[in-house]
PDB file of C-alpha atoms in Angstrom:
ATOM      1  CA  MET A   5     224.664  44.470 101.217  1.00  0.00           C
ATOM      2  CA  GLU A   6     222.279  47.331 100.816  1.00  0.00           C
ATOM      3  CA  ARG A   7     222.293  49.946 103.887  1.00  0.00           C
ATOM      4  CA  GLU A   8     219.132  50.420 106.080  1.00  0.00           C
ATOM      5  CA  PRO A   9     218.042  54.064 105.359  1.00  0.00           C
ATOM      6  CA  ILE A  10     218.384  56.604 107.669  1.00  0.00           C
ATOM      7  CA  ARG A  11     214.933  57.153 109.287  1.00  0.00           C
ATOM      8  CA  ILE A  12     213.714  60.506 109.512  1.00  0.00           C
ATOM      9  CA  ALA A  13     211.196  62.610 111.245  1.00  0.00           C
ATOM     10  CA  LEU A  14     210.229  65.921 110.610  1.00  0.00           C
ATOM     11  CA  VAL A  15     208.477  68.290 112.477  1.00  0.00           C
ATOM     12  CA  ASP A  16     207.197  72.022 111.563  1.00  0.00           C
ATOM     13  CA  ASP A  17     204.142  73.646 112.142  1.00  0.00           C
ATOM     14  CA  HIS A  18     203.811  74.091 108.518  1.00  0.00           C
ATOM     15  CA  ALA A  19     202.270  71.658 106.429  1.00  0.00           C
ATOM     16  CA  LEU A  20     203.112  72.895 103.190  1.00  0.00           C
ATOM     17  CA  PHE A  21     207.125  73.401 104.041  1.00  0.00           C
ATOM     18  CA  ARG A  22     206.873  69.712 105.467  1.00  0.00           C
ATOM     19  CA  SER A  23     205.403  68.048 102.395  1.00  0.00           C
ATOM     20  CA  GLY A  24     207.967  70.217 100.443  1.00  0.00           C
ATOM     21  CA  ILE A  25     210.535  68.617 102.260  1.00  0.00           C
ATOM     22  CA  ALA A  26     209.852  65.263 102.172  1.00  0.00           C
ATOM     23  CA  ALA A  27     209.053  65.499  98.681  1.00  0.00           C
ATOM     24  CA  LEU A  28     212.384  66.758  98.146  1.00  0.00           C
ATOM     25  CA  LEU A  29     214.120  64.026 100.187  1.00  0.00           C
ATOM     26  CA  LYS A  30     212.469  61.429  98.599  1.00  0.00           C
ATOM     27  CA  GLU A  31     215.126  61.718  95.483  1.00  0.00           C
ATOM     28  CA  PHE A  32     217.423  60.074  97.894  1.00  0.00           C
ATOM     29  CA  ASP A  33     217.209  56.262  98.051  1.00  0.00           C
ATOM     30  CA  ASP A  34     219.263  56.245 101.627  1.00  0.00           C
ATOM     31  CA  LEU A  35     217.039  58.601 103.435  1.00  0.00           C
ATOM     32  CA  MET A  36     213.176  57.603 104.651  1.00  0.00           C
ATOM     33  CA  ILE A  37     210.707  59.964 106.043  1.00  0.00           C
ATOM     34  CA  VAL A  38     208.948  57.752 108.558  1.00  0.00           C
ATOM     35  CA  PHE A  39     206.341  60.525 109.744  1.00  0.00           C
ATOM     36  CA  GLU A  40     205.495  64.283 110.145  1.00  0.00           C
ATOM     37  CA  ALA A  41     204.742  66.008 113.330  1.00  0.00           C
ATOM     38  CA  SER A  42     203.315  69.624 113.537  1.00  0.00           C
ATOM     39  CA  ASN A  43     204.671  70.102 116.981  1.00  0.00           C
ATOM     40  CA  GLY A  44     206.460  68.697 119.855  1.00  0.00           C
ATOM     41  CA  LYS A  45     203.330  67.267 121.324  1.00  0.00           C
ATOM     42  CA  GLU A  46     202.650  65.324 118.324  1.00  0.00           C
ATOM     43  CA  LEU A  47     205.971  64.243 117.982  1.00  0.00           C
ATOM     44  CA  GLN A  48     205.824  62.674 121.609  1.00  0.00           C
ATOM     45  CA  PHE A  49     202.940  60.931 120.637  1.00  0.00           C
ATOM     46  CA  LEU A  50     204.414  59.649 117.458  1.00  0.00           C
ATOM     47  CA  LEU A  51     207.816  59.001 117.973  1.00  0.00           C
ATOM     48  CA  PRO A  52     207.699  55.559 120.522  1.00  0.00           C
ATOM     49  CA  GLU A  53     205.544  53.983 118.104  1.00  0.00           C
ATOM     50  CA  HIS A  54     207.823  54.531 115.047  1.00  0.00           C
ATOM     51  CA  GLN A  55     211.366  53.393 116.403  1.00  0.00           C
ATOM     52  CA  PRO A  56     214.166  53.556 115.320  1.00  0.00           C
ATOM     53  CA  ILE A  57     214.203  56.988 114.025  1.00  0.00           C
ATOM     54  CA  HIS A  58     217.817  58.169 113.583  1.00  0.00           C
ATOM     55  CA  VAL A  59     217.454  61.803 112.724  1.00  0.00           C
ATOM     56  CA  VAL A  60     214.507  64.427 113.692  1.00  0.00           C
ATOM     57  CA  LEU A  61     214.418  67.311 111.546  1.00  0.00           C
ATOM     58  CA  MET A  62     213.212  70.211 114.182  1.00  0.00           C
ATOM     59  CA  ASP A  63     211.471  73.363 113.651  1.00  0.00           C
ATOM     60  CA  ILE A  64     212.564  75.782 117.153  1.00  0.00           C
ATOM     61  CA  LYS A  65     209.475  78.349 117.156  1.00  0.00           C
ATOM     62  CA  MET A  66     206.140  76.043 117.134  1.00  0.00           C
ATOM     63  CA  PRO A  67     202.549  76.247 119.302  1.00  0.00           C
ATOM     64  CA  GLY A  68     202.262  73.898 121.578  1.00  0.00           C
ATOM     65  CA  LEU A  69     205.731  72.325 122.510  1.00  0.00           C
ATOM     66  CA  ASN A  70     208.662  74.239 120.891  1.00  0.00           C
ATOM     67  CA  GLY A  71     211.543  73.046 119.183  1.00  0.00           C
ATOM     68  CA  PHE A  72     214.086  74.070 122.271  1.00  0.00           C
ATOM     69  CA  ASP A  73     211.729  71.806 124.705  1.00  0.00           C
ATOM     70  CA  THR A  74     211.032  68.880 122.083  1.00  0.00           C
ATOM     71  CA  THR A  75     214.688  68.581 121.745  1.00  0.00           C
ATOM     72  CA  GLU A  76     215.347  68.173 125.541  1.00  0.00           C
ATOM     73  CA  TRP A  77     212.726  65.398 125.715  1.00  0.00           C
ATOM     74  CA  ILE A  78     214.407  63.644 122.847  1.00  0.00           C
ATOM     75  CA  ILE A  79     217.920  63.432 123.924  1.00  0.00           C
ATOM     76  CA  SER A  80     216.706  62.565 127.569  1.00  0.00           C
ATOM     77  CA  ASN A  81     214.387  60.111 126.167  1.00  0.00           C
ATOM     78  CA  TYR A  82     216.020  58.756 122.985  1.00  0.00           C
ATOM     79  CA  PRO A  83     219.482  59.846 123.445  1.00  0.00           C
ATOM     80  CA  GLN A  84     220.399  57.517 120.026  1.00  0.00           C
ATOM     81  CA  THR A  85     218.376  59.792 118.069  1.00  0.00           C
ATOM     82  CA  ALA A  86     220.185  62.698 116.530  1.00  0.00           C
ATOM     83  CA  VAL A  87     218.280  66.409 116.301  1.00  0.00           C
ATOM     84  CA  LEU A  88     218.891  68.632 113.689  1.00  0.00           C
ATOM     85  CA  ALA A  89     217.527  72.187 113.578  1.00  0.00           C
ATOM     86  CA  LEU A  90     215.842  73.302 110.714  1.00  0.00           C
ATOM     87  CA  SER A  91     215.009  76.850 111.316  1.00  0.00           C
ATOM     88  CA  MET A  92     214.400  80.859 109.687  1.00  0.00           C
ATOM     89  CA  PHE A  93     216.307  82.560 112.031  1.00  0.00           C
ATOM     90  CA  ASP A  94     219.733  82.658 112.751  1.00  0.00           C
ATOM     91  CA  GLU A  95     219.975  84.695 115.836  1.00  0.00           C
ATOM     92  CA  SER A  96     222.712  83.595 117.903  1.00  0.00           C
ATOM     93  CA  THR A  97     220.229  83.058 121.233  1.00  0.00           C
ATOM     94  CA  ASP A  98     218.303  80.547 119.062  1.00  0.00           C
ATOM     95  CA  ILE A  99     221.354  78.714 118.105  1.00  0.00           C
ATOM     96  CA  ILE A 100     222.823  78.526 121.392  1.00  0.00           C
ATOM     97  CA  LYS A 101     219.621  77.203 122.786  1.00  0.00           C
ATOM     98  CA  MET A 102     219.497  74.622 120.306  1.00  0.00           C
ATOM     99  CA  LEU A 103     222.695  73.245 120.967  1.00  0.00           C
ATOM    100  CA  LYS A 104     222.190  73.422 124.811  1.00  0.00           C
ATOM    101  CA  ALA A 105     219.108  71.648 124.427  1.00  0.00           C
ATOM    102  CA  GLY A 106     221.043  68.907 122.679  1.00  0.00           C
ATOM    103  CA  ALA A 107     220.776  69.516 118.820  1.00  0.00           C
ATOM    104  CA  GLY A 108     223.928  68.126 116.715  1.00  0.00           C
ATOM    105  CA  GLY A 109     223.362  71.242 114.170  1.00  0.00           C
ATOM    106  CA  TYR A 110     221.858  74.002 113.032  1.00  0.00           C
ATOM    107  CA  LEU A 111     220.903  74.645 109.486  1.00  0.00           C
ATOM    108  CA  LEU A 112     218.691  77.403 107.806  1.00  0.00           C
ATOM    109  CA  LYS A 113     215.644  76.595 106.006  1.00  0.00           C
ATOM    110  CA  GLU A 114     216.906  78.459 102.704  1.00  0.00           C
ATOM    111  CA  SER A 115     219.940  76.186 102.704  1.00  0.00           C
ATOM    112  CA  SER A 116     220.585  74.187  99.439  1.00  0.00           C
ATOM    113  CA  LEU A 117     218.911  70.645  99.425  1.00  0.00           C
ATOM    114  CA  GLU A 118     222.101  69.167  98.743  1.00  0.00           C
ATOM    115  CA  GLU A 119     223.471  70.885 102.163  1.00  0.00           C
ATOM    116  CA  LEU A 120     220.525  69.320 104.006  1.00  0.00           C
ATOM    117  CA  TYR A 121     221.173  66.036 102.381  1.00  0.00           C
ATOM    118  CA  THR A 122     224.950  66.236 103.924  1.00  0.00           C
ATOM    119  CA  ALA A 123     223.862  67.283 107.005  1.00  0.00           C
ATOM    120  CA  ILE A 124     221.494  64.741 107.572  1.00  0.00           C
ATOM    121  CA  THR A 125     224.064  62.188 106.443  1.00  0.00           C
ATOM    122  CA  THR A 126     226.706  63.503 108.690  1.00  0.00           C
ATOM    123  CA  ILE A 127     224.443  64.048 111.677  1.00  0.00           C
ATOM    124  CA  HIS A 128     223.711  60.563 111.543  1.00  0.00           C
ATOM    125  CA  ARG A 129     227.219  59.197 111.552  1.00  0.00           C
ATOM    126  CA  ASP A 130     229.181  61.785 113.449  1.00  0.00           C
ATOM    127  CA  GLY A 131     226.404  63.062 116.289  1.00  0.00           C
ATOM    128  CA  PHE A 132     226.846  66.627 114.907  1.00  0.00           C
ATOM    129  CA  PHE A 133     227.090  68.548 111.858  1.00  0.00           C
ATOM    130  CA  SER A 134     229.115  71.709 111.350  1.00  0.00           C
ATOM    131  CA  ASN A 135     228.843  74.573 109.135  1.00  0.00           C
ATOM    132  CA  GLU A 136     229.563  78.621 109.088  1.00  0.00           C
ATOM    133  CA  LEU A 137     226.841  78.716 111.798  1.00  0.00           C
ATOM    134  CA  VAL A 138     228.127  76.197 114.019  1.00  0.00           C
ATOM    135  CA  SER A 139     231.775  74.695 114.356  1.00  0.00           C
ATOM    136  CA  ASP A 140     232.588  70.994 115.181  1.00  0.00           C
ATOM    137  CA  LYS A 141     234.771  72.238 117.929  1.00  0.00           C
ATOM    138  CA  LEU A 142     232.079  74.382 119.613  1.00  0.00           C
ATOM    139  CA  ILE A 143     229.342  71.522 119.662  1.00  0.00           C
ATOM    140  CA  LYS A 144     232.018  68.890 121.194  1.00  0.00           C
ATOM    141  CA  SER A 145     233.405  71.463 123.570  1.00  0.00           C
ATOM    142  CA  LEU A 146     229.507  72.083 124.772  1.00  0.00           C
ATOM    143  CA  LYS A 147     229.051  68.647 124.944  1.00  0.00           C
ATOM    144  CA  SER A 148     232.351  67.453 126.439  1.00  0.00           C
ATOM    145  CA  GLY A 149     231.265  68.902 130.130  1.00  0.00           C
ATOM    146  CA  ARG A 150     234.685  69.959 131.656  1.00  0.00           C
ATOM    147  CA  HIS A 151     234.359  71.996 134.938  1.00  0.00           C
ATOM    148  CA  ILE A 152     234.879  75.401 135.361  1.00  0.00           C
ATOM    149  CA  GLU A 153     237.957  75.302 137.300  1.00  0.00           C
ATOM    150  CA  ASP A 154     239.808  73.674 134.539  1.00  0.00           C
ATOM    151  CA  TRP A 155     239.212  76.129 131.780  1.00  0.00           C
ATOM    152  CA  TYR A 156     239.695  79.187 134.531  1.00  0.00           C
ATOM    153  CA  GLU A 157     243.005  78.090 135.358  1.00  0.00           C
ATOM    154  CA  GLN A 158     244.274  76.983 131.906  1.00  0.00           C
ATOM    155  CA  TYR A 159     243.382  80.255 130.079  1.00  0.00           C
ATOM    156  CA  ASN A 160     243.902  82.621 132.962  1.00  0.00           C
ATOM    157  CA  LEU A 161     241.234  84.596 131.873  1.00  0.00           C
ATOM    158  CA  ASN A 162     240.789  87.893 133.726  1.00  0.00           C
ATOM    159  CA  GLN A 163     237.908  89.349 135.510  1.00  0.00           C
ATOM    160  CA  LYS A 164     236.879  91.405 132.689  1.00  0.00           C
ATOM    161  CA  GLU A 165     237.153  88.907 130.328  1.00  0.00           C
ATOM    162  CA  LEU A 166     234.856  86.464 132.497  1.00  0.00           C
ATOM    163  CA  GLU A 167     232.371  89.647 132.499  1.00  0.00           C
ATOM    164  CA  PHE A 168     232.516  90.226 128.738  1.00  0.00           C
ATOM    165  CA  LEU A 169     231.894  86.029 128.217  1.00  0.00           C
ATOM    166  CA  ARG A 170     228.831  86.446 130.188  1.00  0.00           C
ATOM    167  CA  LEU A 171     227.514  89.619 128.652  1.00  0.00           C
ATOM    168  CA  CYS A 172     228.160  87.609 124.786  1.00  0.00           C
ATOM    169  CA  ALA A 173     225.201  85.262 126.058  1.00  0.00           C
ATOM    170  CA  THR A 174     223.118  87.839 125.981  1.00  0.00           C
ATOM    171  CA  GLU A 175     220.851  90.088 123.188  1.00  0.00           C
ATOM    172  CA  LEU A 176     223.248  93.084 124.224  1.00  0.00           C
ATOM    173  CA  THR A 177     224.951  94.188 120.979  1.00  0.00           C
ATOM    174  CA  TYR A 178     228.798  94.959 121.180  1.00  0.00           C
ATOM    175  CA  LYS A 179     227.928  98.417 121.707  1.00  0.00           C
ATOM    176  CA  GLN A 180     225.639  97.846 124.618  1.00  0.00           C
ATOM    177  CA  ILE A 181     228.415  95.689 126.359  1.00  0.00           C
ATOM    178  CA  ALA A 182     230.389  98.437 126.110  1.00  0.00           C
ATOM    179  CA  GLU A 183     228.110 100.646 128.052  1.00  0.00           C
ATOM    180  CA  THR A 184     227.215  97.971 130.700  1.00  0.00           C
ATOM    181  CA  MET A 185     230.995  97.471 131.253  1.00  0.00           C
ATOM    182  CA  GLY A 186     231.491 100.920 131.272  1.00  0.00           C
ATOM    183  CA  VAL A 187     234.478 100.899 128.626  1.00  0.00           C
ATOM    184  CA  ALA A 188     234.805 102.306 125.164  1.00  0.00           C
ATOM    185  CA  GLU A 189     233.769  99.870 121.936  1.00  0.00           C
ATOM    186  CA  ARG A 190     237.454  99.614 120.803  1.00  0.00           C
ATOM    187  CA  THR A 191     237.930  97.868 124.530  1.00  0.00           C
ATOM    188  CA  VAL A 192     235.280  95.370 123.796  1.00  0.00           C
ATOM    189  CA  GLU A 193     236.822  94.712 120.545  1.00  0.00           C
ATOM    190  CA  ASN A 194     239.997  93.919 122.268  1.00  0.00           C
ATOM    191  CA  TYR A 195     238.630  91.627 124.855  1.00  0.00           C
ATOM    192  CA  ARG A 196     236.861  89.802 122.049  1.00  0.00           C
ATOM    193  CA  GLN A 197     240.217  89.295 120.051  1.00  0.00           C
ATOM    194  CA  SER A 198     242.068  87.996 123.445  1.00  0.00           C
ATOM    195  CA  LEU A 199     239.248  85.561 124.177  1.00  0.00           C
ATOM    196  CA  SER A 200     239.359  84.729 120.290  1.00  0.00           C
ATOM    197  CA  GLU A 201     243.027  83.627 120.760  1.00  0.00           C
ATOM    198  CA  LYS A 202     243.124  82.316 124.146  1.00  0.00           C
ATOM    199  CA  LEU A 203     240.249  80.157 123.616  1.00  0.00           C
ATOM    200  CA  GLU A 204     240.580  79.526 119.977  1.00  0.00           C
ATOM    201  CA  ILE A 205     237.110  80.322 119.176  1.00  0.00           C
ATOM    202  CA  LYS A 206     236.469  82.982 116.000  1.00  0.00           C
ATOM    203  CA  ASN A 207     232.900  84.287 116.647  1.00  0.00           C
ATOM    204  CA  ARG A 208     230.343  85.290 119.399  1.00  0.00           C
ATOM    205  CA  VAL A 209     227.927  82.275 119.185  1.00  0.00           C
ATOM    206  CA  GLY A 210     231.389  80.059 120.241  1.00  0.00           C
ATOM    207  CA  LEU A 211     231.950  82.477 123.015  1.00  0.00           C
ATOM    208  CA  ALA A 212     228.508  82.235 124.398  1.00  0.00           C
ATOM    209  CA  LEU A 213     228.113  78.506 123.938  1.00  0.00           C
ATOM    210  CA  PHE A 214     231.815  78.423 125.986  1.00  0.00           C
ATOM    211  CA  ALA A 215     230.333  80.588 128.714  1.00  0.00           C
ATOM    212  CA  ILE A 216     226.879  78.712 129.073  1.00  0.00           C
ATOM    213  CA  LYS A 217     228.945  75.350 128.851  1.00  0.00           C
ATOM    214  CA  ASN A 218     231.249  76.396 131.520  1.00  0.00           C
ATOM    215  CA  LYS A 219     228.179  77.678 133.803  1.00  0.00           C
ATOM    216  CA  LEU A 220     228.856  81.269 133.336  1.00  0.00           C
ATOM    217  CA  VAL A 221     225.422  81.980 132.358  1.00  0.00           C
ATOM    218  CA  SER A 222     222.274  79.895 132.499  1.00  0.00           C
ATOM    219  CA  LEU A 223     219.633  79.434 129.773  1.00  0.00           C
ATOM    220  CA  GLY A 224     216.966  80.273 132.400  1.00  0.00           C
ATOM    221  CA  ASN A 225     218.588  83.838 132.668  1.00  0.00           C
ATOM    222  CA  GLU A 226     215.910  86.130 131.140  1.00  0.00           C
ATOM    223  CA  THR A 227     218.405  88.000 129.157  1.00  0.00           C
ATOM    224  CA  LEU A 228     218.146  85.146 126.977  1.00  0.00           C
TER     225      LEU A 228
END
């Protein structure tokens, strides 16, 4: 019995990019581009008329309604729909904000067609897609909703490590974090290494996600 194709919506403010992606994905019989939208507002109008949509390929920086707010709206109103961020930006703050908004993965526009196909099929099957930017453990951790008391006691973090965690979720460089904390850069590196071992998180994006998930910082903070 032939499986139903994965129904996809493509949201990007560049018409040529949308057309190119749509043409490339036609190569796969198990994928179907149901509609395209130039921004979040247009998607909000089209999505109710084209159910079900299994996966939304979402640009993040668009006029009108951006990808962050659009993703939050999708997850609130169509939780069965997975969102895959597709962006040219690999800034940690963008990745964090999209995952916090509810995206199940983050892929750069420079990725290969094979990786895009894998990302779409994986996020449809599992609800998330992991790659070198975002690990599956980080996404699962972000979505778990564990309370702050649980991890604070479990990992035995000291006040300096907590402060460093908060600052990881800002746009400050490690050198600037050291200056803010009034310590040497080497000391900041020691904090990073200690937290990586205690939390089993390898990179700064992961540390920032951990801080946000556990309400050490808020995405409404102006530093983000």
